[in-house]
PDB file of C-alpha atoms in Angstrom:
ATOM      1  CA  UNK A   1     -40.778 -34.719  13.432  1.00 73.00           C
ATOM      2  CA  UNK A   2     -41.930 -31.709  11.549  1.00 83.00           C
ATOM      3  CA  UNK A   3     -42.803 -31.118   8.122  1.00 83.00           C
ATOM      4  CA  UNK A   4     -39.124 -30.429   7.168  1.00 87.00           C
ATOM      5  CA  UNK A   5     -38.044 -33.515   8.687  1.00 91.00           C
ATOM      6  CA  UNK A   6     -40.669 -35.485   6.330  1.00 90.00           C
ATOM      7  CA  UNK A   7     -39.688 -33.885   3.250  1.00 91.00           C
ATOM      8  CA  UNK A   8     -35.831 -34.197   4.165  1.00 90.00           C
ATOM      9  CA  UNK A   9     -36.440 -37.797   4.368  1.00 91.00           C
ATOM     10  CA  UNK A  10     -38.589 -38.132   1.106  1.00 90.00           C
ATOM     11  CA  UNK A  11     -36.020 -36.135  -0.629  1.00 88.00           C
ATOM     12  CA  UNK A  12     -33.408 -38.300   0.571  1.00 87.00           C
ATOM     13  CA  UNK A  13     -35.865 -41.722  -0.684  1.00 88.00           C
ATOM     14  CA  UNK A  14     -36.269 -40.431  -3.881  1.00 87.00           C
ATOM     15  CA  UNK A  15     -33.004 -39.628  -4.596  1.00 81.00           C
ATOM     16  CA  UNK A  16     -31.845 -42.811  -3.739  1.00 80.00           C
ATOM     17  CA  UNK A  17     -34.289 -44.071  -5.848  1.00 81.00           C
ATOM     18  CA  UNK A  18     -33.018 -41.896  -8.950  1.00 79.00           C
ATOM     19  CA  UNK A  19     -35.215 -39.417  -8.936  1.00 84.00           C
ATOM     20  CA  UNK A  20     -34.402 -35.292  -9.483  1.00 83.00           C
ATOM     21  CA  UNK A  21     -36.051 -33.680  -6.964  1.00 88.00           C
ATOM     22  CA  UNK A  22     -36.954 -30.101  -7.892  1.00 88.00           C
ATOM     23  CA  UNK A  23     -38.848 -28.693  -5.328  1.00 90.00           C
ATOM     24  CA  UNK A  24     -40.621 -29.127  -2.353  1.00 90.00           C
ATOM     25  CA  UNK A  25     -43.910 -28.257  -0.930  1.00 90.00           C
ATOM     26  CA  UNK A  26     -45.026 -29.024   2.713  1.00 87.00           C
ATOM     27  CA  UNK A  27     -48.792 -28.106   3.720  1.00 86.00           C
ATOM     28  CA  UNK A  28     -50.286 -27.807   6.988  1.00 81.00           C
ATOM     29  CA  UNK A  29     -53.896 -28.771   6.948  1.00 85.00           C
ATOM     30  CA  UNK A  30     -55.534 -28.997  10.470  1.00 84.00           C
ATOM     31  CA  UNK A  31     -59.147 -29.235  10.934  1.00 89.00           C
ATOM     32  CA  UNK A  32     -60.857 -25.661  10.565  1.00 89.00           C
ATOM     33  CA  UNK A  33     -57.618 -24.511   8.787  1.00 84.00           C
ATOM     34  CA  UNK A  34     -57.972 -20.728   9.064  1.00 90.00           C
ATOM     35  CA  UNK A  35     -57.663 -18.162   5.816  1.00 90.00           C
ATOM     36  CA  UNK A  36     -54.124 -17.346   6.490  1.00 91.00           C
ATOM     37  CA  UNK A  37     -53.012 -20.948   6.714  1.00 89.00           C
ATOM     38  CA  UNK A  38     -54.964 -21.703   3.302  1.00 87.00           C
ATOM     39  CA  UNK A  39     -53.374 -18.872   1.564  1.00 91.00           C
ATOM     40  CA  UNK A  40     -49.792 -19.924   2.874  1.00 91.00           C
ATOM     41  CA  UNK A  41     -50.664 -23.349   1.422  1.00 90.00           C
ATOM     42  CA  UNK A  42     -51.111 -21.859  -1.618  1.00 92.00           C
ATOM     43  CA  UNK A  43     -48.173 -19.927  -2.236  1.00 93.00           C
ATOM     44  CA  UNK A  44     -46.579 -22.888  -1.179  1.00 91.00           C
ATOM     45  CA  UNK A  45     -47.989 -25.050  -3.845  1.00 93.00           C
ATOM     46  CA  UNK A  46     -47.768 -22.206  -6.421  1.00 95.00           C
ATOM     47  CA  UNK A  47     -44.165 -21.927  -6.022  1.00 95.00           C
ATOM     48  CA  UNK A  48     -43.526 -25.370  -6.244  1.00 93.00           C
ATOM     49  CA  UNK A  49     -45.332 -26.262  -8.996  1.00 94.00           C
ATOM     50  CA  UNK A  50     -43.993 -23.121 -10.694  1.00 95.00           C
ATOM     51  CA  UNK A  51     -40.095 -24.400  -9.824  1.00 94.00           C
ATOM     52  CA  UNK A  52     -41.367 -27.846 -11.189  1.00 92.00           C
ATOM     53  CA  UNK A  53     -43.094 -26.487 -14.818  1.00 94.00           C
ATOM     54  CA  UNK A  54     -39.596 -24.518 -15.050  1.00 93.00           C
ATOM     55  CA  UNK A  55     -37.563 -27.636 -14.356  1.00 90.00           C
ATOM     56  CA  UNK A  56     -39.660 -29.402 -16.971  1.00 90.00           C
ATOM     57  CA  UNK A  57     -39.509 -27.035 -19.340  1.00 93.00           C
ATOM     58  CA  UNK A  58     -35.767 -26.739 -19.276  1.00 90.00           C
ATOM     59  CA  UNK A  59     -35.410 -30.368 -19.642  1.00 84.00           C
ATOM     60  CA  UNK A  60     -32.123 -30.683 -18.370  1.00 82.00           C
ATOM     61  CA  UNK A  61     -30.927 -33.507 -16.302  1.00 82.00           C
ATOM     62  CA  UNK A  62     -28.856 -32.448 -13.078  1.00 84.00           C
ATOM     63  CA  UNK A  63     -25.738 -33.875 -12.336  1.00 88.00           C
ATOM     64  CA  UNK A  64     -26.036 -36.174  -8.990  1.00 90.00           C
ATOM     65  CA  UNK A  65     -24.277 -35.703  -6.584  1.00 90.00           C
ATOM     66  CA  UNK A  66     -21.518 -38.029  -4.721  1.00 93.00           C
ATOM     67  CA  UNK A  67     -23.963 -39.259  -2.755  1.00 91.00           C
ATOM     68  CA  UNK A  68     -26.208 -40.014  -5.461  1.00 91.00           C
ATOM     69  CA  UNK A  69     -23.576 -41.933  -7.464  1.00 95.00           C
ATOM     70  CA  UNK A  70     -22.395 -43.982  -4.510  1.00 95.00           C
ATOM     71  CA  UNK A  71     -25.730 -45.192  -3.508  1.00 94.00           C
ATOM     72  CA  UNK A  72     -26.071 -45.848  -7.346  1.00 95.00           C
ATOM     73  CA  UNK A  73     -23.107 -48.612  -7.513  1.00 97.00           C
ATOM     74  CA  UNK A  74     -23.522 -49.777  -3.804  1.00 96.00           C
ATOM     75  CA  UNK A  75     -27.409 -50.996  -5.077  1.00 95.00           C
ATOM     76  CA  UNK A  76     -25.749 -52.262  -8.654  1.00 96.00           C
ATOM     77  CA  UNK A  77     -23.272 -54.705  -6.597  1.00 97.00           C
ATOM     78  CA  UNK A  78     -26.014 -55.557  -4.691  1.00 96.00           C
ATOM     79  CA  UNK A  79     -28.448 -56.551  -7.299  1.00 96.00           C
ATOM     80  CA  UNK A  80     -26.198 -58.093  -9.328  1.00 97.00           C
ATOM     81  CA  UNK A  81     -24.274 -60.149  -7.205  1.00 97.00           C
ATOM     82  CA  UNK A  82     -27.606 -61.215  -5.587  1.00 96.00           C
ATOM     83  CA  UNK A  83     -29.573 -61.831  -8.258  1.00 96.00           C
ATOM     84  CA  UNK A  84     -30.717 -65.059  -7.182  1.00 94.00           C
ATOM     85  CA  UNK A  85     -32.231 -63.421  -3.609  1.00 94.00           C
ATOM     86  CA  UNK A  86     -33.498 -60.026  -5.675  1.00 94.00           C
ATOM     87  CA  UNK A  87     -34.645 -61.830  -9.228  1.00 96.00           C
ATOM     88  CA  UNK A  88     -37.047 -58.636  -9.902  1.00 97.00           C
ATOM     89  CA  UNK A  89     -34.617 -56.427  -9.061  1.00 95.00           C
ATOM     90  CA  UNK A  90     -31.775 -57.944 -10.899  1.00 97.00           C
ATOM     91  CA  UNK A  91     -34.166 -58.355 -14.233  1.00 97.00           C
ATOM     92  CA  UNK A  92     -35.212 -54.421 -13.842  1.00 96.00           C
ATOM     93  CA  UNK A  93     -31.843 -53.179 -13.729  1.00 97.00           C
ATOM     94  CA  UNK A  94     -30.398 -55.343 -16.381  1.00 97.00           C
ATOM     95  CA  UNK A  95     -33.265 -54.196 -18.587  1.00 97.00           C
ATOM     96  CA  UNK A  96     -32.736 -50.607 -17.729  1.00 96.00           C
ATOM     97  CA  UNK A  97     -29.100 -51.259 -18.686  1.00 97.00           C
ATOM     98  CA  UNK A  98     -27.933 -50.287 -15.103  1.00 97.00           C
ATOM     99  CA  UNK A  99     -25.805 -53.606 -14.686  1.00 97.00           C
ATOM    100  CA  UNK A 100     -24.085 -52.425 -17.889  1.00 96.00           C
ATOM    101  CA  UNK A 101     -20.432 -51.981 -17.086  1.00 93.00           C
ATOM    102  CA  UNK A 102     -20.733 -48.419 -19.161  1.00 93.00           C
ATOM    103  CA  UNK A 103     -23.346 -47.572 -16.844  1.00 96.00           C
ATOM    104  CA  UNK A 104     -22.465 -44.728 -14.688  1.00 95.00           C
ATOM    105  CA  UNK A 105     -26.213 -43.509 -13.060  1.00 95.00           C
ATOM    106  CA  UNK A 106     -29.719 -44.182 -13.603  1.00 92.00           C
ATOM    107  CA  UNK A 107     -29.867 -41.405 -16.149  1.00 89.00           C
ATOM    108  CA  UNK A 108     -27.618 -40.335 -18.836  1.00 89.00           C
ATOM    109  CA  UNK A 109     -26.743 -36.935 -17.023  1.00 89.00           C
ATOM    110  CA  UNK A 110     -23.106 -36.286 -16.769  1.00 92.00           C
ATOM    111  CA  UNK A 111     -21.299 -37.808 -13.817  1.00 95.00           C
ATOM    112  CA  UNK A 112     -18.225 -36.052 -12.438  1.00 97.00           C
ATOM    113  CA  UNK A 113     -15.492 -38.408 -13.410  1.00 97.00           C
ATOM    114  CA  UNK A 114     -13.947 -38.302  -9.784  1.00 98.00           C
ATOM    115  CA  UNK A 115     -17.480 -39.245  -8.040  1.00 97.00           C
ATOM    116  CA  UNK A 116     -17.587 -42.137 -10.813  1.00 97.00           C
ATOM    117  CA  UNK A 117     -14.345 -43.270  -9.555  1.00 98.00           C
ATOM    118  CA  UNK A 118     -15.408 -43.175  -6.008  1.00 98.00           C
ATOM    119  CA  UNK A 119     -18.672 -44.862  -7.024  1.00 97.00           C
ATOM    120  CA  UNK A 120     -16.807 -47.530  -8.662  1.00 98.00           C
ATOM    121  CA  UNK A 121     -14.221 -48.254  -5.685  1.00 98.00           C
ATOM    122  CA  UNK A 122     -17.501 -48.588  -3.180  1.00 97.00           C
ATOM    123  CA  UNK A 123     -18.917 -50.749  -5.838  1.00 98.00           C
ATOM    124  CA  UNK A 124     -15.937 -52.909  -5.751  1.00 98.00           C
ATOM    125  CA  UNK A 125     -15.754 -53.129  -2.380  1.00 98.00           C
ATOM    126  CA  UNK A 126     -19.457 -54.157  -1.708  1.00 97.00           C
ATOM    127  CA  UNK A 127     -19.007 -56.647  -4.324  1.00 97.00           C
ATOM    128  CA  UNK A 128     -15.964 -58.418  -2.520  1.00 97.00           C
ATOM    129  CA  UNK A 129     -18.108 -58.185   0.805  1.00 97.00           C
ATOM    130  CA  UNK A 130     -21.264 -59.500  -0.331  1.00 97.00           C
ATOM    131  CA  UNK A 131     -19.210 -62.497  -1.974  1.00 96.00           C
ATOM    132  CA  UNK A 132     -17.314 -63.011   1.090  1.00 96.00           C
ATOM    133  CA  UNK A 133     -20.756 -63.112   3.360  1.00 95.00           C
ATOM    134  CA  UNK A 134     -21.908 -65.493   0.473  1.00 92.00           C
ATOM    135  CA  UNK A 135     -18.912 -67.801   0.998  1.00 92.00           C
ATOM    136  CA  UNK A 136     -19.779 -67.902   4.698  1.00 93.00           C
ATOM    137  CA  UNK A 137     -22.795 -68.941   4.657  1.00 90.00           C
ATOM    138  CA  UNK A 138     -22.372 -71.774   2.533  1.00 80.00           C
TER     139      UNK A 138
END
């Protein structure tokens, strides 16, 4: 597994948690690192820091993609339907307002209406499956 694979994985996890990843930097830091590698690391960090600062200064929320919206709705179904199994998650989601019927995403960023519709269908299917599985366990 290389640095790009690790960054892709971390990007994916952060996205699942609702974070907006605006930049990435993978550094190579072997013992006795050559000066050339240290300079490349510095350039990568500088580029990532500038991109991060630009995103902060811009202050605009990026619109979530379809995958992020689907994950949001799937998690919402899970933490709402399984409140007894995940009480801390349920309380947190409720406190954030994400369990409210009108919630479309973790943030107030605009969500593509088609993505929202697909996410709500995924949520509906997930809720039905969870309820069916819980009934079968009883």
